[in-house]
Coordinates of C-alpha atoms and ligand atoms in Angstrom, one line a residue:
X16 CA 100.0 67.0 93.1
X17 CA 100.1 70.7 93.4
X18 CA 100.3 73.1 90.5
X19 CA 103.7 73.9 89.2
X20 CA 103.6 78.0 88.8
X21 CA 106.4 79.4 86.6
X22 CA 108.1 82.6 86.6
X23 CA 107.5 85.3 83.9
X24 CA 110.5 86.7 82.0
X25 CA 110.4 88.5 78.3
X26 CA 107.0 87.6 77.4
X27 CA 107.4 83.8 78.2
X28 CA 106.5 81.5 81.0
X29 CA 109.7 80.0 81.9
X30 CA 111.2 77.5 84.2
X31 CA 114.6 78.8 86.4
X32 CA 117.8 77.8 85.5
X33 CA 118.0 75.4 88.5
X34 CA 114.7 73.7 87.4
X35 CA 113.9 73.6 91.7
X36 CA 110.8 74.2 92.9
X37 CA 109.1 75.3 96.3
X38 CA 105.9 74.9 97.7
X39 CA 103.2 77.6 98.9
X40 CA 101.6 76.3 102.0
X41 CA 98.3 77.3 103.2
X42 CA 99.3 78.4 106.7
X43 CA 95.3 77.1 107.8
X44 CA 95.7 73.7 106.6
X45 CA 99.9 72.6 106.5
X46 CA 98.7 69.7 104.8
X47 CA 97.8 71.6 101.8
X48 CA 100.5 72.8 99.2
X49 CA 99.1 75.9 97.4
X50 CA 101.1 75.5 94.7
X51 CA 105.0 75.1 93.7
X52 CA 107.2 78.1 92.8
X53 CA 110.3 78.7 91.2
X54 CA 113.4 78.4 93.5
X55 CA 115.0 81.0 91.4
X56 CA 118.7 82.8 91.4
X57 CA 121.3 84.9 90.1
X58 CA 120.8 83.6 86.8
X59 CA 116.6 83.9 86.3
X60 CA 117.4 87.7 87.2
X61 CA 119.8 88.7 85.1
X62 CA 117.3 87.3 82.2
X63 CA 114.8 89.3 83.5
X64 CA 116.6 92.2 84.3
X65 CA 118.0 91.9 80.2
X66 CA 114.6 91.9 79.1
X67 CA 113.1 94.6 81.3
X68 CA 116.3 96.5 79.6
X69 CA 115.4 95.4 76.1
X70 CA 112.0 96.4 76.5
X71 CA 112.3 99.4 78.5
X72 CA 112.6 102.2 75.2
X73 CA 109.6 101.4 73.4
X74 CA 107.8 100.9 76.5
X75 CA 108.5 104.6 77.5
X76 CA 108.2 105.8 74.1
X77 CA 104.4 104.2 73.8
X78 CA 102.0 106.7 74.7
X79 CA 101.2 106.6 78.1
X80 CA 97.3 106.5 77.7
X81 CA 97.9 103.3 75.7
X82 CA 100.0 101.9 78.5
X83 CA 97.5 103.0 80.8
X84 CA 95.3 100.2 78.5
X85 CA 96.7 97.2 80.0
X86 CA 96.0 98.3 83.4
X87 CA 92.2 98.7 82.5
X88 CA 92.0 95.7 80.9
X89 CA 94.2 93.4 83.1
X90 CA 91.7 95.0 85.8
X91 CA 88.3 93.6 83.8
X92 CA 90.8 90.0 83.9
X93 CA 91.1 90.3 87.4
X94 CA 87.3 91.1 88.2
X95 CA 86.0 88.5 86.3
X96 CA 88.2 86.1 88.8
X97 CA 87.7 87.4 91.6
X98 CA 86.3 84.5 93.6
X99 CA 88.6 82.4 92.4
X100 CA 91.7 85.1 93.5
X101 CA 90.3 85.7 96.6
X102 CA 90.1 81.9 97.7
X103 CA 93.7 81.2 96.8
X104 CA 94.6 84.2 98.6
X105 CA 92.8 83.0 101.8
X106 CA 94.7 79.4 101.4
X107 CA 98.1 80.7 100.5
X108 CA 98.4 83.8 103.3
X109 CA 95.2 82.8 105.5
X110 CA 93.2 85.9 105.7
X111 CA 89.6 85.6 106.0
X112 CA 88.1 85.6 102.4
X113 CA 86.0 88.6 103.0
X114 CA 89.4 90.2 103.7
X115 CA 90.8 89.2 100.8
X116 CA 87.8 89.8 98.3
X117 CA 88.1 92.9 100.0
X118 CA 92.5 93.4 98.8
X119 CA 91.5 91.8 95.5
X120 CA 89.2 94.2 94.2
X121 CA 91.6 97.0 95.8
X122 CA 94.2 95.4 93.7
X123 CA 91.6 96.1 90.4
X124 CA 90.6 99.8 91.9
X125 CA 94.7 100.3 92.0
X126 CA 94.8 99.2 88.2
X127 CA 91.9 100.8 86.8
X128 CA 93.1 104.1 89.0
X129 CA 96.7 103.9 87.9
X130 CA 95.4 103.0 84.0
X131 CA 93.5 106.7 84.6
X132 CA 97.2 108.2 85.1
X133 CA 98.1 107.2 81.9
X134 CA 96.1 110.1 80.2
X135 CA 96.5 112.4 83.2
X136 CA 100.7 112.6 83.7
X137 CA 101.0 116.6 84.8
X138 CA 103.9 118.4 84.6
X139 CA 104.1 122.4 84.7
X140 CA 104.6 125.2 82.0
X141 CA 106.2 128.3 84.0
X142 CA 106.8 131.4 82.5
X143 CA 110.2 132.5 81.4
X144 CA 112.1 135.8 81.9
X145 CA 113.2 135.8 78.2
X146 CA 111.4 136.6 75.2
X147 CA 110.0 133.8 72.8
X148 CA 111.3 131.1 75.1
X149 CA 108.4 128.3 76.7
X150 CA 109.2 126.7 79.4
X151 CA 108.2 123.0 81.2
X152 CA 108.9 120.3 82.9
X153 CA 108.0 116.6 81.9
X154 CA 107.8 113.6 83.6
X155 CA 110.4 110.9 82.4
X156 CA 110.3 107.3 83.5
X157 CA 113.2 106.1 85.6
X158 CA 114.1 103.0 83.5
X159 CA 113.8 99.2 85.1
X160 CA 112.3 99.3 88.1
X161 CA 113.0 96.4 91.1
X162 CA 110.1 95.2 93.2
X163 CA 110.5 93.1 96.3
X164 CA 107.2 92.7 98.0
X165 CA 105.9 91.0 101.7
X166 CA 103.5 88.5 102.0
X167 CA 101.3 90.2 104.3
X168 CA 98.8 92.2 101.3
X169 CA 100.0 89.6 98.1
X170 CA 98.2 91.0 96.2
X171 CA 97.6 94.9 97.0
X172 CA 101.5 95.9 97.6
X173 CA 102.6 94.4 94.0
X174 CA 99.5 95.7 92.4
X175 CA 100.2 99.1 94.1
X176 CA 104.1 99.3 92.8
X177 CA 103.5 97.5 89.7
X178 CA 101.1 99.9 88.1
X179 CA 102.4 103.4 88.5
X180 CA 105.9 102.0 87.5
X181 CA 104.3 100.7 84.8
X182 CA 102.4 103.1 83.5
X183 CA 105.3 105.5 84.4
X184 CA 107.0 103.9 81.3
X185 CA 109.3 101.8 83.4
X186 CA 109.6 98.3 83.1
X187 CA 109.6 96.0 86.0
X188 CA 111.4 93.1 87.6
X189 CA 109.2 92.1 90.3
X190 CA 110.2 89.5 93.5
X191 CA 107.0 87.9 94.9
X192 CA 107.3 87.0 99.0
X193 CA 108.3 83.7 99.4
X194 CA 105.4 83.2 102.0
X195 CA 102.4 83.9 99.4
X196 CA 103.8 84.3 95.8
X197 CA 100.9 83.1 93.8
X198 CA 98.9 86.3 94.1
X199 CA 101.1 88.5 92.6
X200 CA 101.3 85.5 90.0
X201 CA 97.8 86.2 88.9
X202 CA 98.2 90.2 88.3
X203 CA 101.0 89.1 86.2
X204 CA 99.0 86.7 84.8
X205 CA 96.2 88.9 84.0
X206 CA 98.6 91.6 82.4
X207 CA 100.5 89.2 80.0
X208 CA 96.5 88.6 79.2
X209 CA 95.8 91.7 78.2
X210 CA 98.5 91.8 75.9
X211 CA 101.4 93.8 77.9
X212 CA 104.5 93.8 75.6
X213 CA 107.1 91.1 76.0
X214 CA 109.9 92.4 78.3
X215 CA 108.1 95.1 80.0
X216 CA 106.6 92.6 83.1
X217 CA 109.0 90.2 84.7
X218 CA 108.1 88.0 88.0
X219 CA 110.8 85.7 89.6
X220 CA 110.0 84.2 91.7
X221 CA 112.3 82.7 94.9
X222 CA 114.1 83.2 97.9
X223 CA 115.3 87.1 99.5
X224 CA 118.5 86.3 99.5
X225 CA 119.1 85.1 96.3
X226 CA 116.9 86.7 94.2
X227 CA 115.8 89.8 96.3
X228 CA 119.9 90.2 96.7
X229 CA 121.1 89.4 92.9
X230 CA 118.2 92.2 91.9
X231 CA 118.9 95.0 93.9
X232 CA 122.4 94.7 92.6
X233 CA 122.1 94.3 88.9
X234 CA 123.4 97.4 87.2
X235 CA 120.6 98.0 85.3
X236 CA 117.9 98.6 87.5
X237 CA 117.2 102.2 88.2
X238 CA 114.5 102.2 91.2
X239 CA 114.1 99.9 94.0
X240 CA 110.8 100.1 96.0
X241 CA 110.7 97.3 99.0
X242 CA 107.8 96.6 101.3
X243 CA 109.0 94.5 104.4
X244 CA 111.0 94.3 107.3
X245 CA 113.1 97.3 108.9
X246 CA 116.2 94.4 109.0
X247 CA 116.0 93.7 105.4
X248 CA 114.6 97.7 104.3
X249 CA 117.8 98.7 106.4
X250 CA 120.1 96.7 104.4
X251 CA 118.7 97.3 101.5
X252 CA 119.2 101.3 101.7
X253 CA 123.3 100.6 103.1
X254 CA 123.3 99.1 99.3
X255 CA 120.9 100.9 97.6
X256 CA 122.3 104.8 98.2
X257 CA 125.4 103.8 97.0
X258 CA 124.6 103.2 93.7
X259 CA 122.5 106.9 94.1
X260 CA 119.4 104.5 92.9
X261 CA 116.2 105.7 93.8
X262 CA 114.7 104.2 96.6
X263 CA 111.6 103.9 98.7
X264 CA 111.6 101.7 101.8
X265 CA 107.8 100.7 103.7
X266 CA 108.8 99.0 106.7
X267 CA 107.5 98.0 110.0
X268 CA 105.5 99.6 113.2
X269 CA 104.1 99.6 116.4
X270 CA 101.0 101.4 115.9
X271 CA 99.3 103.5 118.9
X272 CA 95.5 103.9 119.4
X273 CA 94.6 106.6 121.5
X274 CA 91.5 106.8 123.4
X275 CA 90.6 110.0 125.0
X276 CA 87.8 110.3 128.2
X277 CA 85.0 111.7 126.0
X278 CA 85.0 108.3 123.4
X279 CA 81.7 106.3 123.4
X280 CA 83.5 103.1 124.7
X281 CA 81.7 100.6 122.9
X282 CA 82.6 102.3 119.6
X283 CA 86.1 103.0 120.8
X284 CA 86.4 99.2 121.6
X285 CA 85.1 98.6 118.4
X286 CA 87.9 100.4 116.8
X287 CA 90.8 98.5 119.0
X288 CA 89.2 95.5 118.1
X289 CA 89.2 96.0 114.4
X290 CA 92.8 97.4 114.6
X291 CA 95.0 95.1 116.3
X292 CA 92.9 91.4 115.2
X293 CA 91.5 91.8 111.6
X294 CA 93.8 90.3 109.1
X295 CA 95.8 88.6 112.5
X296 CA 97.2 91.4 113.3
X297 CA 99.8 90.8 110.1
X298 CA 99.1 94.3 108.7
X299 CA 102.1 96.9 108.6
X300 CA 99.1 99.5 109.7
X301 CA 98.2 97.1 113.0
X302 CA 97.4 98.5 116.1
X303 CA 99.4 97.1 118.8
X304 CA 99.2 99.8 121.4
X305 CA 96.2 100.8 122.8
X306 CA 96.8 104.4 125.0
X307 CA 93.9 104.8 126.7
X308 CA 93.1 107.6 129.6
X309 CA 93.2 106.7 133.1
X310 CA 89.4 107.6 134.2
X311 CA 88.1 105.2 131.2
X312 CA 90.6 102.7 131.4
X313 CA 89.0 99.9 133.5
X314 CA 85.5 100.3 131.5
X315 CA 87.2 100.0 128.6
X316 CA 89.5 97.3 129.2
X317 CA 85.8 95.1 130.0
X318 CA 84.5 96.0 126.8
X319 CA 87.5 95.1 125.1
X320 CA 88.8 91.8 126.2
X321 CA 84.7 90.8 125.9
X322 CA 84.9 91.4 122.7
X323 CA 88.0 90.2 121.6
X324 CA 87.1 86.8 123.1
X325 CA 84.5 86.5 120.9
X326 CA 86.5 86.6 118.2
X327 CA 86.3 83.7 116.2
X328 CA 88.9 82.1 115.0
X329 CA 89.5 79.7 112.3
X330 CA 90.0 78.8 108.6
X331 CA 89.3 82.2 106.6
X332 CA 87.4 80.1 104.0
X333 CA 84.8 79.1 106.7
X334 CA 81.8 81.6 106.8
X335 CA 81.8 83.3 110.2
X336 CA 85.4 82.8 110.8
X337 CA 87.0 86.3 111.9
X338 CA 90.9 86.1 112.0
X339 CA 93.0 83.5 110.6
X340 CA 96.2 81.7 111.1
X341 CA 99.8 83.2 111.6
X342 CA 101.4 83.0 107.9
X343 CA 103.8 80.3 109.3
X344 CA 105.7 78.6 111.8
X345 CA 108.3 81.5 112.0
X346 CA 106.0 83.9 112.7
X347 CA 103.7 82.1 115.1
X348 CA 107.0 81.4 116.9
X349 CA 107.9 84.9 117.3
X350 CA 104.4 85.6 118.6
X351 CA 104.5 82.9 121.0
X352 CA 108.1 84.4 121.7
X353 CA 106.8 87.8 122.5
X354 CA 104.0 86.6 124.9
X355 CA 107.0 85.1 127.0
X356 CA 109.0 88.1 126.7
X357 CA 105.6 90.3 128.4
X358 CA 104.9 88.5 130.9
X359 CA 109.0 87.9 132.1
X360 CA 108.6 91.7 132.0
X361 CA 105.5 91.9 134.0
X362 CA 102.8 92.5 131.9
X363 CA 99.7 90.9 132.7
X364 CA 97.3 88.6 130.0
X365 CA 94.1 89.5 129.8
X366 CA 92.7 87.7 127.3
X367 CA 94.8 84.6 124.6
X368 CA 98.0 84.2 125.5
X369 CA 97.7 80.3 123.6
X370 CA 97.9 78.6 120.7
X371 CA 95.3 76.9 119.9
X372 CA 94.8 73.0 119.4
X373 CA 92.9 70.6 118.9
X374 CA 90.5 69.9 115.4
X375 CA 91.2 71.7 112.3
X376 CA 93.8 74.0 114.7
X377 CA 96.1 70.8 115.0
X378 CA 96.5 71.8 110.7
X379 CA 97.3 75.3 111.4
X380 CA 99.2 78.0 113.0
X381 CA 96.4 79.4 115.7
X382 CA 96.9 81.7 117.9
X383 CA 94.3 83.4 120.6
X384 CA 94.0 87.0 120.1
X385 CA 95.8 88.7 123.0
X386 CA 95.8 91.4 125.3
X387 CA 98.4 92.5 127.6
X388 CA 98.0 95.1 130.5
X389 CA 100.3 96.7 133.1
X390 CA 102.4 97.7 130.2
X391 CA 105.3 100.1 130.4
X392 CA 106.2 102.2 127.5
X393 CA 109.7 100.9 128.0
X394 CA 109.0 97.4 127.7
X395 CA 109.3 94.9 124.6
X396 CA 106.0 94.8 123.8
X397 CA 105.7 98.3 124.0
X398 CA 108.4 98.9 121.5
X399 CA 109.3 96.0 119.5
X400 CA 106.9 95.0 116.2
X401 CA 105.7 91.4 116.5
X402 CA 102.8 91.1 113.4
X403 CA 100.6 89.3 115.3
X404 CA 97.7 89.4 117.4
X405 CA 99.0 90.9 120.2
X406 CA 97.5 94.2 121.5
X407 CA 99.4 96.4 124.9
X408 CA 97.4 98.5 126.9
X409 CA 99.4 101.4 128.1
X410 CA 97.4 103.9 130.7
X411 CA 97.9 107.4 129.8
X412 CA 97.0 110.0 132.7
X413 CA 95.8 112.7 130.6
X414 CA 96.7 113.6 126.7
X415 CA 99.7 115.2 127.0
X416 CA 100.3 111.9 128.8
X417 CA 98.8 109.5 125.9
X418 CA 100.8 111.6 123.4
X419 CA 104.4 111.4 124.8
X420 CA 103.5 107.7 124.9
X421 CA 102.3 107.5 121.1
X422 CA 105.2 109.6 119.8
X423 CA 107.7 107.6 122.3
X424 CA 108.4 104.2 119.9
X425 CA 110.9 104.9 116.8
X426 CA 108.0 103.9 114.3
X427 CA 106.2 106.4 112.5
X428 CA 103.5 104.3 110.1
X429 CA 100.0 105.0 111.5
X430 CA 98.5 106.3 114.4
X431 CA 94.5 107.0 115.5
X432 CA 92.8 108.9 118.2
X433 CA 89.2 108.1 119.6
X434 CA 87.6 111.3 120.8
X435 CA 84.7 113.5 119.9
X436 CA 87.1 116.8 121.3
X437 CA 87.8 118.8 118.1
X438 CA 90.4 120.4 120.1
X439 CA 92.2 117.5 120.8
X440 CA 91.9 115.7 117.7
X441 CA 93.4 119.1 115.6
X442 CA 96.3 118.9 118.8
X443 CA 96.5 115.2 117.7
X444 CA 96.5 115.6 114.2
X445 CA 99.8 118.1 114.4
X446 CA 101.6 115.9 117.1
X447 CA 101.5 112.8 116.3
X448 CA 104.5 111.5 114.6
X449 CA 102.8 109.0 112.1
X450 CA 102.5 108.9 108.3
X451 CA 98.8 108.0 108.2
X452 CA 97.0 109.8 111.1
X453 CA 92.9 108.6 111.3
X454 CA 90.5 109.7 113.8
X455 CA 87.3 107.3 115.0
X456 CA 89.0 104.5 112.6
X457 CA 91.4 101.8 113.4
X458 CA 95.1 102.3 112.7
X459 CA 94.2 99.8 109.3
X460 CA 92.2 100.4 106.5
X461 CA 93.6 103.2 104.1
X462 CA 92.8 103.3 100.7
X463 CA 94.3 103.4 97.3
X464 CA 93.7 107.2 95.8
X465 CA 95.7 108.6 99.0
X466 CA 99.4 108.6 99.6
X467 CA 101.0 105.7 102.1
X468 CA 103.8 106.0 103.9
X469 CA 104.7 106.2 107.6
X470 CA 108.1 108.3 109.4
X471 CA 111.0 107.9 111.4
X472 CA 112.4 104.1 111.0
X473 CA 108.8 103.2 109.2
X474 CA 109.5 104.5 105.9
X475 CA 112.2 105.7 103.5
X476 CA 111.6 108.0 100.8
X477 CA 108.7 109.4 98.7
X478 CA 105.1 108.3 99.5
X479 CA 103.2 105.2 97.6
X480 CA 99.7 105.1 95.9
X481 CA 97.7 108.1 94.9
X482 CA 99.5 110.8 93.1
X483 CA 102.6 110.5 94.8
X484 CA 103.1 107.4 93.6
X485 CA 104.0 108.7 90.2
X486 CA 106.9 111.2 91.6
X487 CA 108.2 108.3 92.6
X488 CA 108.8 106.2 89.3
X489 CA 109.4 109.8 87.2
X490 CA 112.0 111.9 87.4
X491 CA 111.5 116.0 86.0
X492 CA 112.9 117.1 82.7
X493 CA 112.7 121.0 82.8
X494 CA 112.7 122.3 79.3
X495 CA 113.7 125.6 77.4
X496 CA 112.3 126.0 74.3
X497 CA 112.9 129.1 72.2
X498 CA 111.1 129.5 69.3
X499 CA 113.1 131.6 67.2
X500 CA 116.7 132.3 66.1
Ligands
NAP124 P1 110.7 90.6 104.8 O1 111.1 89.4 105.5 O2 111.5 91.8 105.0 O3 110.5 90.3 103.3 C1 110.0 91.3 102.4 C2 110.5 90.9 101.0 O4 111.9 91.1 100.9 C3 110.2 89.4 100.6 O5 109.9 89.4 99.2 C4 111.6 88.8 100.9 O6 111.8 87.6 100.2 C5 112.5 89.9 100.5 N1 113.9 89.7 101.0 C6 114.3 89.0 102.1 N2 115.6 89.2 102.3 C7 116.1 89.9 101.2 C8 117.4 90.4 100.8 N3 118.4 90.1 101.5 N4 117.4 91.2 99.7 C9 116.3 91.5 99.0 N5 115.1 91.1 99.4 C10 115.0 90.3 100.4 O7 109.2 91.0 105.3 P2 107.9 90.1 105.4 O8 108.1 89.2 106.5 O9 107.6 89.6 104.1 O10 106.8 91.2 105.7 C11 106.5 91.6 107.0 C12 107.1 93.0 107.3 O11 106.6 93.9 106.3 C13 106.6 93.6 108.6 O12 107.7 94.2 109.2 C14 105.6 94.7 108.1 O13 105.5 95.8 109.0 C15 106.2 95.1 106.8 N6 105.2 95.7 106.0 C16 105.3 97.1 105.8 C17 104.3 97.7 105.0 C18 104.4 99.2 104.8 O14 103.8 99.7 103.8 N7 105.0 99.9 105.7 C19 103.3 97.0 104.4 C20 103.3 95.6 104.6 C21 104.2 95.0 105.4 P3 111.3 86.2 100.9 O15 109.9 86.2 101.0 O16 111.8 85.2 99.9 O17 112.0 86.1 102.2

């Protein structure tokens, strides 16, 4: 029998109203349930959301290098599990386990980094034009914060909202992703450890549209941050900006890789490979459009599709294994889907195409990792985000070309360029419409002390992680001050 997992609300480890439960199942091995969640609703959110309330003034008024201390020490928790976290994220999202030991400890870098914030909040002193009067600005926390999370990085994404709201002096309602809740679970876990006060870290667990819904629109939250679809970020802003809450929306997109004439091609193919397979292609950072110039193309395209079907695939616990399932049925569906919908539109497989069968893949949700060519940019797969393994290679006659087609989707998240032409990488750098620009480095793979956040229909508001991520769950007090009557 699996293990029941309860959600956390006011300092207590609570069943929901309903007393339903739902299962976690490893997407490698269907026959295993991870563990069983709370179905929760309406009514598990608004005790959350009273508590988060409760809590919220002392929290704020507690000096923020002391709230800073349950970040550090939830972090030394975390590290001294972090086997144990990394195998249960591998069987609940089906990542390889080097993958996710490698999301795990960025989890711990985002708490002991955000824990640093505590005792480093700046704000300005300016100058006034009157006599004996000091001015400044301070940052004030926003209040209750809600945070809906995907299932893609379970543990990263609530980690990386979690602590700068928290140590922001907000308090938090936080909705797990149905797909791969237990994750987030065990950052909870580890701050409740470390002694967080009760009230000031809620998790609820349960379905979008109940709980994600009922949160968004309890009047006391303050600040919604969401990391998911563009069909549910999209709704959420129609409701969102009408209550003039702050918001931040990190959504989907169709990541180009360019790759310009003068790139080493075995390194280049490297980068491709890395880019559009590694974690299944299930990263919001993916690349899934390769532009590559016309004199290298064919070479490349050898290099690539080699490579890629070497690729092993498999359980992410096994040693060896490089890319994992597809999170579930739905999604493998959709890839399936989108393979159909490329070749009805003429592109061409190169390489997967399949699910695969047969053994331990009979368990899963396998796919081959696939590449398409005689792509248009106006096709499907061209466009359209799938989050899977599923790679278009678009010909680009010279870089003017390549960056018409990189700039032509309506995503905006991350873009790279392979080329050794400073000239072109500079051009690149100022063209590209993309949030996260990299050069010699797959579209994936940005780290925690830098800002995220992508343009156009990727993202919504002010940038995650690194500094930013503070001017997000503050808002600016400006302050004059004279000193004498
Ligand atoms: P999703 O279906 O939009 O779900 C995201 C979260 O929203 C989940 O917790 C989900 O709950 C919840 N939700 C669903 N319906 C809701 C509603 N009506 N109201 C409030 N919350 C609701 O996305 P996903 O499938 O988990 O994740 C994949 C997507 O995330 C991709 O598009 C990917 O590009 C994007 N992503 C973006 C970034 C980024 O930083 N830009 C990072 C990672 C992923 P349930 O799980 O219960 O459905």
């Amino acid at each position: 029998m699996a293990d029941v997992y309860r959600n956390y609300v006011g300092g207590e480890w609570v069943e929901c109203a309903t007393k339903k439960t739902f299962p976690n199942v490893n997407p490698a091995n269907t026959n295993e349930t991870v563990g069983l969640f709370q179905a929760s609703g309406p009514a598990d959110v608004q005790e959350a959301c009273q508590a988060a309330a409760k809590a919220q003034p002392v929290w704020a008024a507690t000096p923020a290098p002391l709230r800073g201390e349950f970040l550090y020490k939830a972090a030394e928790l975390m590290e001294s599990r972090l086997q144990k976290l990394s195998e249960e994220m591998t069987r609940e999202e089906g990542k390889t386990l080097p993958e996710a030991k490698g999301e795990v400890k960025r989890a711990i870098n985002i708490l002991r980094y955000f824990g640093g914030e505590g005792a480093r909040q700046f704000s300005y002193q300016i100058p006034s034009e009157r006599e004996n009067v000091f001015c400044y600005t301070l940052r004030k926390p926003l209040g209750v914060a809600a945070l809906i999370t995907p299932w893609n990085f379970p543990s990263a994404i609530p980690a990386w909202k979690m602590a700068p709201a928290l140590v922001a002096g907000n308090t938090v309602v936080l909705k797990p992703a149905s797909l791969a809740p237990l994750s987030a679970y065990r950052i909870v876990e580890a701050l409740a450890e470390a002694g967080i006060p009760a009230g000031v870290l809620n998790y609820v667990a349960g379905s979008g549209g109940e709980v994600g819904n009922a949160l968004v629109e309890h009047p006391v939250i303050r600040a919604v941050s969401f990391t998911g679809s563009c069909d549910v970020g999209n709704a959420l802003y129609e409701k969102v900006t009408k209550r003039k809450l702050r918001l931040q929306l990190e959504m989907g997109g169709k990541n180009p890789t360019i790759v310009l004439k003068d790139a080493d091609l075995d390194y280049a193919a490297a980068v491709l490979v890395n880019g559009a397979f590694f974690s299944t292609g299930q990263k919001c950072t993916a690349c899934s459009r390769a532009i590559i110039e016309k004199p290298i193309f064919q070479a490349l395209v050898e290099k690539l599709v080699a490579r890629t079907r070497k690729l092993k695939v498999g359980n992410g616990l096994e040693p060896g294994v490089e890319m994992g399932p597809a999170v579930d049925a739905n999604q493998l569906e959709t890839d399936l889907k989108y393979i159909e919908i490329a070749k009805r539109e003429g592109a061409q497989v190169l390489c997967g195409g399949n699910r695969l069968s047969g053994g331990i893949y009979d368990a899963g949700y396998f796919l081959e990792p696939t590449i398409f060519a005689g792509v248009r940019a106006d096709m499907r797969i061209a466009q359209e985000e799938v989050f899977g393994p599923l790679l278009a290679l678009l010909v680009a006659d010279d870089f003017e070309d390549a960056m018409r087609l990189a700039n032509g989707a309506r995503f905006g998240l991350s873009a790279s360029l392979v080329s050794r032409d400073l000239t072109r990488v500079h051009q690149f750098i100022n063209g590209i419409e993309a949030g996260l620009i990299t050069v010699n480095l797959p579209t994936a793979g940005v780290e925690y002390q830098l800002p995220f956040g992508g343009t156009k229909e990727s993202s919504f508001g002010m940038r995650e992680q690194g500094p930013a991520a503070l001017d997000f769950y503050t808002e600016t007090g400006t302050v004059y001050l004279k000193y004498t009557q």
